[in-house]
Short mmCIF file of C-alpha atoms in Angstrom, two decimals:
data_model
loop_
_atom_site.label_atom_id
_atom_site.label_comp_id
_atom_site.label_asym_id
_atom_site.label_seq_id
_atom_site.Cartn_x
_atom_site.Cartn_y
_atom_site.Cartn_z
CA MET A 1 -59.20 -36.67 -45.08
CA ALA A 2 -59.73 -36.33 -41.35
CA SER A 3 -62.35 -35.11 -38.92
CA LYS A 4 -62.87 -35.46 -35.20
CA CYS A 5 -66.01 -35.08 -33.12
CA PHE A 6 -66.45 -34.74 -29.38
CA ALA A 7 -69.51 -35.77 -27.36
CA ARG A 8 -70.04 -35.12 -23.68
CA LEU A 9 -72.59 -36.68 -21.33
CA ASN A 10 -76.00 -37.38 -22.92
CA VAL A 11 -75.07 -35.98 -26.32
CA LEU A 12 -76.31 -37.41 -29.61
CA LEU A 13 -74.83 -36.75 -33.05
CA ALA A 14 -76.72 -37.93 -36.12
CA SER A 15 -75.84 -37.62 -39.81
CA SER A 16 -75.24 -39.37 -43.09
CA ILE A 17 -71.73 -39.40 -44.51
CA LEU A 18 -70.85 -38.93 -48.17
CA ALA A 19 -67.33 -40.38 -48.05
CA ASN A 20 -65.65 -43.70 -47.42
CA PRO A 21 -64.32 -43.29 -43.88
CA PHE A 22 -62.88 -45.38 -41.12
CA GLU A 23 -64.18 -44.41 -37.71
CA SER A 24 -61.80 -44.92 -34.84
CA VAL A 25 -62.75 -44.25 -31.22
CA CYS A 26 -59.80 -42.38 -29.77
CA PHE A 27 -60.96 -42.09 -26.20
CA GLY A 28 -63.97 -42.95 -24.08
CA SER A 29 -66.97 -45.19 -24.64
CA GLY A 30 -70.48 -44.85 -25.95
CA VAL A 31 -73.05 -46.21 -28.39
CA ALA A 32 -73.14 -46.01 -32.19
CA GLY A 33 -76.11 -46.57 -34.46
CA ILE A 34 -75.43 -47.53 -38.06
CA VAL A 35 -77.86 -47.98 -40.94
CA LEU A 36 -76.38 -49.36 -44.14
CA PRO A 37 -78.34 -48.68 -47.34
CA GLU A 38 -81.55 -50.74 -47.36
CA LYS A 39 -80.57 -52.46 -44.09
CA GLU A 40 -81.83 -52.49 -40.51
CA GLU A 41 -80.22 -50.38 -37.80
CA LYS A 42 -77.20 -51.81 -35.99
CA VAL A 43 -76.60 -50.56 -32.44
CA LEU A 44 -73.04 -51.09 -31.23
CA GLU A 45 -71.28 -50.50 -27.96
CA ILE A 46 -68.05 -48.63 -28.75
CA LYS A 47 -64.93 -48.06 -26.69
CA THR A 48 -61.34 -46.89 -26.94
CA GLY A 49 -59.54 -48.79 -29.70
CA ASP A 50 -62.62 -49.63 -31.79
CA THR A 51 -62.54 -49.19 -35.54
CA ILE A 52 -65.57 -49.29 -37.84
CA ALA A 53 -65.56 -49.24 -41.64
CA LEU A 54 -68.40 -47.03 -42.90
CA PRO A 55 -69.40 -47.43 -46.57
CA PHE A 56 -70.43 -44.48 -48.72
CA GLY A 57 -73.78 -42.94 -47.77
CA VAL A 58 -74.20 -44.77 -44.46
CA ILE A 59 -76.44 -43.22 -41.77
CA THR A 60 -74.92 -43.00 -38.31
CA TRP A 61 -75.59 -41.63 -34.86
CA TRP A 62 -73.23 -41.45 -31.90
CA TYR A 63 -74.30 -41.26 -28.29
CA ASN A 64 -72.32 -40.74 -25.11
CA LYS A 65 -74.16 -41.75 -21.97
CA GLU A 66 -71.10 -41.88 -19.73
CA ASP A 67 -69.66 -39.10 -17.61
CA THR A 68 -66.53 -38.86 -19.76
CA GLU A 69 -65.75 -37.27 -23.09
CA LEU A 70 -66.17 -39.48 -26.15
CA GLN A 71 -63.75 -38.67 -28.97
CA VAL A 72 -64.35 -40.14 -32.43
CA LEU A 73 -61.85 -39.75 -35.24
CA PHE A 74 -62.90 -40.06 -38.89
CA LEU A 75 -60.29 -40.81 -41.55
CA GLY A 76 -61.36 -41.41 -45.12
CA ASP A 77 -61.18 -40.83 -48.85
CA THR A 78 -62.81 -37.48 -49.60
CA LYS A 79 -62.02 -37.08 -53.28
CA THR A 80 -65.69 -37.70 -54.16
CA ALA A 81 -67.00 -35.27 -51.54
CA HIS A 82 -68.85 -32.11 -52.56
CA LYS A 83 -65.78 -30.19 -51.40
CA ALA A 84 -62.67 -32.20 -52.13
CA GLY A 85 -60.61 -32.77 -49.00
CA SER A 86 -63.51 -32.39 -46.57
CA PHE A 87 -66.13 -34.84 -45.36
CA THR A 88 -69.61 -34.13 -46.69
CA ASN A 89 -72.15 -34.65 -43.93
CA PHE A 90 -75.84 -34.10 -44.41
CA PHE A 91 -78.01 -34.18 -41.34
CA LEU A 92 -81.30 -36.03 -41.18
CA THR A 93 -82.48 -33.90 -38.26
CA GLY A 94 -81.58 -30.56 -36.70
CA SER A 95 -81.87 -26.97 -37.83
CA ASN A 96 -80.23 -27.86 -41.14
CA GLY A 97 -81.81 -31.32 -41.46
CA ILE A 98 -83.72 -32.53 -44.50
CA PHE A 99 -87.14 -31.73 -42.98
CA THR A 100 -86.34 -28.02 -42.84
CA GLY A 101 -85.92 -27.77 -46.59
CA PHE A 102 -89.31 -29.20 -47.57
CA SER A 103 -92.58 -27.35 -47.42
CA SER A 104 -95.30 -28.50 -45.00
CA GLU A 105 -97.26 -29.91 -47.93
CA PHE A 106 -94.41 -32.16 -49.02
CA VAL A 107 -93.73 -33.32 -45.46
CA CYS A 108 -97.42 -34.09 -44.94
CA ARG A 109 -97.73 -36.08 -48.13
CA ALA A 110 -94.39 -37.89 -47.94
CA TRP A 111 -94.83 -39.11 -44.36
CA ASP A 112 -98.63 -39.14 -44.30
CA VAL A 113 -99.00 -36.81 -41.32
CA ASP A 114 -101.27 -33.88 -40.65
CA GLU A 115 -100.06 -30.28 -40.81
CA ALA A 116 -99.72 -29.90 -37.03
CA THR A 117 -97.43 -32.95 -36.90
CA ALA A 118 -95.44 -31.68 -39.87
CA LYS A 119 -94.92 -28.31 -38.20
CA ALA A 120 -93.82 -30.02 -34.99
CA LEU A 121 -91.32 -32.19 -36.87
CA VAL A 122 -89.81 -29.15 -38.55
CA GLY A 123 -90.22 -26.47 -35.91
CA ASN A 124 -88.96 -28.38 -32.88
CA GLN A 125 -85.49 -28.97 -34.36
CA LYS A 126 -83.41 -26.19 -32.87
CA ASP A 127 -79.96 -27.76 -32.63
CA ASN A 128 -77.53 -28.31 -35.46
CA GLY A 129 -76.32 -31.92 -35.48
CA ILE A 130 -75.52 -32.14 -31.78
CA ILE A 131 -78.41 -32.82 -29.42
CA LYS A 132 -78.43 -32.74 -25.63
CA VAL A 133 -80.65 -35.65 -24.65
CA ASP A 134 -82.79 -35.33 -21.53
CA ALA A 135 -81.30 -37.29 -18.65
CA GLY A 136 -84.47 -39.35 -18.27
CA SER A 137 -84.73 -40.26 -21.96
CA LYS A 138 -84.20 -43.90 -22.90
CA MET A 139 -81.90 -44.55 -25.84
CA PRO A 140 -81.44 -47.82 -27.75
CA GLU A 141 -79.30 -50.38 -25.97
CA PRO A 142 -76.40 -51.93 -27.89
CA ASN A 143 -76.64 -55.47 -29.22
CA LYS A 144 -73.39 -57.41 -28.86
CA ASP A 145 -74.22 -59.45 -31.97
CA HIS A 146 -74.29 -56.27 -34.06
CA ARG A 147 -70.53 -55.85 -33.66
CA ASN A 148 -69.83 -58.98 -35.71
CA GLY A 149 -68.33 -57.88 -39.00
CA MET A 150 -68.98 -54.23 -38.19
CA ALA A 151 -66.33 -53.30 -35.65
CA LEU A 152 -62.88 -54.45 -34.57
CA ASN A 153 -61.10 -53.35 -31.42
CA CYS A 154 -57.48 -52.87 -32.37
CA LEU A 155 -56.33 -53.07 -28.76
CA ASP A 156 -57.91 -56.50 -28.24
CA ALA A 157 -57.39 -58.00 -31.72
CA PRO A 158 -54.69 -60.61 -32.44
CA LEU A 159 -51.40 -58.97 -33.35
CA ASP A 160 -50.06 -59.27 -36.88
CA VAL A 161 -46.61 -58.18 -35.70
CA ASP A 162 -45.31 -58.37 -32.12
CA ILE A 163 -41.63 -57.58 -31.55
CA LYS A 164 -40.32 -57.37 -28.01
CA GLY A 165 -38.88 -53.94 -27.33
CA GLY A 166 -39.85 -52.87 -30.84
CA GLY A 167 -43.57 -52.60 -31.40
CA ARG A 168 -46.86 -54.16 -32.36
CA VAL A 169 -49.16 -53.96 -35.39
CA VAL A 170 -52.80 -54.81 -36.02
CA VAL A 171 -53.80 -54.74 -39.69
CA LEU A 172 -57.44 -54.21 -40.68
CA ASN A 173 -58.36 -55.95 -43.91
CA THR A 174 -61.11 -58.03 -45.46
CA LYS A 175 -60.29 -60.97 -43.21
CA ASN A 176 -60.94 -59.39 -39.82
CA LEU A 177 -63.28 -56.56 -40.89
CA PRO A 178 -65.16 -57.61 -44.06
CA LEU A 179 -66.71 -54.18 -44.65
CA VAL A 180 -63.32 -52.78 -45.66
CA GLY A 181 -63.81 -54.53 -48.99
CA GLU A 182 -66.91 -52.43 -49.62
CA VAL A 183 -65.21 -49.28 -48.37
CA GLY A 184 -62.14 -49.94 -50.50
CA LEU A 185 -59.68 -48.93 -47.79
CA GLY A 186 -57.45 -50.79 -45.38
CA ALA A 187 -55.94 -49.62 -42.09
CA ASP A 188 -53.47 -50.47 -39.37
CA LEU A 189 -52.72 -49.51 -35.80
CA VAL A 190 -49.03 -49.39 -34.95
CA ARG A 191 -47.63 -49.05 -31.43
CA LEU A 192 -43.90 -48.35 -31.36
CA ASP A 193 -42.05 -48.78 -28.06
CA GLY A 194 -39.90 -46.04 -26.56
CA ASN A 195 -36.86 -45.17 -28.73
CA ALA A 196 -37.66 -47.98 -31.17
CA MET A 197 -37.56 -47.50 -34.94
CA CYS A 198 -39.90 -48.59 -37.71
CA SER A 199 -38.07 -49.89 -40.78
CA PRO A 200 -38.17 -47.63 -43.84
CA GLY A 201 -40.89 -49.02 -46.07
CA PHE A 202 -43.42 -48.24 -48.75
CA SER A 203 -46.66 -49.59 -50.13
CA CYS A 204 -45.73 -51.63 -53.19
CA ASP A 205 -49.32 -51.83 -54.49
CA SER A 206 -49.59 -48.12 -55.30
CA ALA A 207 -51.51 -47.24 -52.15
CA LEU A 208 -51.18 -43.97 -50.27
CA GLN A 209 -51.30 -43.67 -46.48
CA VAL A 210 -53.02 -41.15 -44.25
CA THR A 211 -51.41 -41.36 -40.82
CA TYR A 212 -52.87 -39.93 -37.62
CA ILE A 213 -50.67 -39.86 -34.52
CA VAL A 214 -52.83 -41.19 -31.69
CA ARG A 215 -50.45 -40.59 -28.80
CA GLY A 216 -46.79 -40.33 -27.93
CA SER A 217 -44.15 -38.46 -29.90
CA GLY A 218 -41.22 -39.09 -32.20
CA ARG A 219 -39.58 -38.22 -35.48
CA ALA A 220 -40.68 -39.05 -39.03
CA GLN A 221 -38.91 -38.89 -42.37
CA VAL A 222 -40.44 -39.41 -45.82
CA VAL A 223 -38.36 -39.84 -48.99
CA GLY A 224 -39.89 -39.31 -52.43
CA VAL A 225 -39.51 -41.31 -55.63
CA ASP A 226 -36.68 -39.00 -56.75
CA GLY A 227 -34.60 -39.89 -53.69
CA LYS A 228 -35.14 -36.52 -52.01
CA ARG A 229 -36.36 -36.15 -48.43
CA VAL A 230 -39.75 -34.47 -48.63
CA LEU A 231 -40.60 -34.52 -44.93
CA GLU A 232 -38.54 -34.43 -41.77
CA THR A 233 -40.49 -33.50 -38.69
CA THR A 234 -41.30 -34.26 -35.10
CA VAL A 235 -44.75 -35.74 -34.56
CA LYS A 236 -47.00 -35.95 -31.51
CA GLY A 237 -50.52 -36.97 -30.61
CA GLY A 238 -53.07 -35.19 -32.81
CA ASP A 239 -50.75 -34.73 -35.81
CA LEU A 240 -51.67 -36.05 -39.25
CA PHE A 241 -49.64 -36.46 -42.42
CA ILE A 242 -49.95 -38.17 -45.80
CA VAL A 243 -47.46 -40.54 -47.42
CA PRO A 244 -47.96 -40.51 -51.23
CA ARG A 245 -47.75 -43.60 -53.43
CA PHE A 246 -44.33 -45.26 -53.49
CA PHE A 247 -42.85 -42.77 -51.02
CA VAL A 248 -40.73 -44.39 -48.30
CA VAL A 249 -41.48 -43.55 -44.66
CA SER A 250 -39.74 -44.31 -41.38
CA LYS A 251 -40.35 -43.24 -37.78
CA ILE A 252 -38.36 -43.24 -34.53
CA ALA A 253 -40.23 -43.02 -31.22
CA ASP A 254 -39.27 -40.79 -28.33
CA ASP A 255 -38.96 -42.11 -24.77
CA ASP A 256 -42.76 -42.22 -24.36
CA GLY A 257 -43.30 -44.36 -27.47
CA LEU A 258 -45.33 -43.57 -30.56
CA GLU A 259 -48.75 -44.85 -31.65
CA TRP A 260 -50.40 -44.14 -34.98
CA PHE A 261 -53.46 -45.18 -36.96
CA SER A 262 -53.24 -45.19 -40.75
CA ILE A 263 -55.75 -45.72 -43.48
CA ILE A 264 -54.40 -47.12 -46.72
CA SER A 265 -56.10 -46.71 -50.09
CA THR A 266 -56.51 -50.45 -50.70
CA PRO A 267 -58.41 -53.02 -48.59
CA ASN A 268 -55.50 -55.49 -48.42
CA PRO A 269 -52.28 -53.46 -48.49
CA ILE A 270 -48.86 -54.95 -49.24
CA PHE A 271 -45.71 -53.29 -47.90
CA THR A 272 -42.07 -53.64 -48.80
CA HIS A 273 -39.52 -52.88 -46.07
CA MET A 274 -35.99 -51.78 -46.80
CA ALA A 275 -34.32 -52.89 -43.56
CA GLY A 276 -34.55 -55.95 -41.35
CA ARG A 277 -34.72 -59.68 -42.01
CA THR A 278 -37.38 -59.29 -44.72
CA SER A 279 -35.62 -56.35 -46.38
CA ALA A 280 -35.78 -56.17 -50.15
CA TRP A 281 -32.00 -55.82 -50.14
CA LYS A 282 -31.64 -59.27 -48.59
CA ALA A 283 -33.42 -60.83 -51.56
CA LEU A 284 -30.98 -59.43 -54.11
CA SER A 285 -27.83 -61.26 -55.13
CA PRO A 286 -24.57 -60.10 -53.50
CA GLU A 287 -23.12 -59.31 -56.92
CA VAL A 288 -26.07 -57.07 -57.76
CA LEU A 289 -25.80 -55.14 -54.51
CA GLN A 290 -22.03 -54.78 -54.87
CA ALA A 291 -22.35 -53.40 -58.39
CA SER A 292 -25.37 -51.20 -57.59
CA PHE A 293 -23.77 -49.57 -54.54
CA SER A 294 -20.33 -49.57 -56.13
CA VAL A 295 -18.74 -51.01 -53.01
CA THR A 296 -16.23 -53.72 -52.22
CA PRO A 297 -17.34 -57.28 -51.45
CA GLU A 298 -16.37 -56.66 -47.82
CA VAL A 299 -18.71 -53.66 -47.52
CA GLU A 300 -21.54 -55.56 -49.21
CA LYS A 301 -21.03 -58.51 -46.88
CA THR A 302 -21.11 -56.24 -43.83
CA PHE A 303 -24.25 -54.51 -45.09
CA ARG A 304 -26.03 -57.81 -45.77
CA SER A 305 -25.04 -59.35 -42.44
CA LYS A 306 -26.78 -56.70 -40.35
CA ARG A 307 -30.26 -57.12 -38.84
CA MET A 308 -30.53 -60.76 -39.89
CA ASN A 309 -32.89 -61.47 -36.99
CA SER A 310 -34.78 -58.16 -36.91
CA GLU A 311 -38.26 -57.76 -38.33
CA ILE A 312 -39.82 -54.41 -39.18
CA PHE A 313 -39.25 -52.77 -35.77
CA PHE A 314 -35.84 -52.19 -34.26
CA ALA A 315 -35.49 -51.93 -30.50
CA PRO A 316 -33.03 -49.32 -29.20
CA SER A 317 -29.42 -50.40 -28.75
CA LYS A 318 -28.58 -51.45 -25.22
#
């Protein structure tokens, strides 16, 4: 479900991915090359906050030419991988690349080269997936037009939710990143302010969530369909957890805030929240709530009257 790679100065990583992942640049900047099946190469400049939807079988390479570490996080659906739960990468070059498995005869005939060239292609590949590029080597320059429809920077994108003192949300779907329709997954980046709370909620379209904590810390609780708490934990940057279908999740940030990136197993997710102005409780008739909770009209009225102006994030009490 998750994988992270690190690239230092002048490092190139190249592979093809057998999964449906989202790529999110966690830190740093660099260049990414992407070849969709039967398409031309796209060369993109990438930076902190970027997200790219990568369809099944796409060929990619990642290059860091800056004097900082480039961290790339992969989140995706791995149920169709060769080993369920793990990304299946096969490398086009390197000591375990596809050239190394073919005989010289097949390489010569397939690529119409002589035997000396074939031996050079196979024998010169010493590294395994990660290549240290010579400082004087020239790599492809990014094309700003190639980002259109391929990448979205969640830190620069228009906010879908913006609540003062509460938090902010950017949702990735087929509208702002069309490739998610082909990938079959959606995603969101949520930034919760210090000591704020995210309303308990669940995906009402049978989607599951894979949540990676980008930075900050806080507490998380998940309640299952049988009404039992299945998770109660503190979370911090680098943690990952899964929220199954129809399970309800809520989080409270610590003083330093809490930021997480989630992929959701549908390209256009729909969520139901249980607290706040748009709470499902608010839509039910008072009589239904009173009977369901077995409370007096006064208790039901008090319950309904709360958080009438709050959305899905609740700022800390002053």
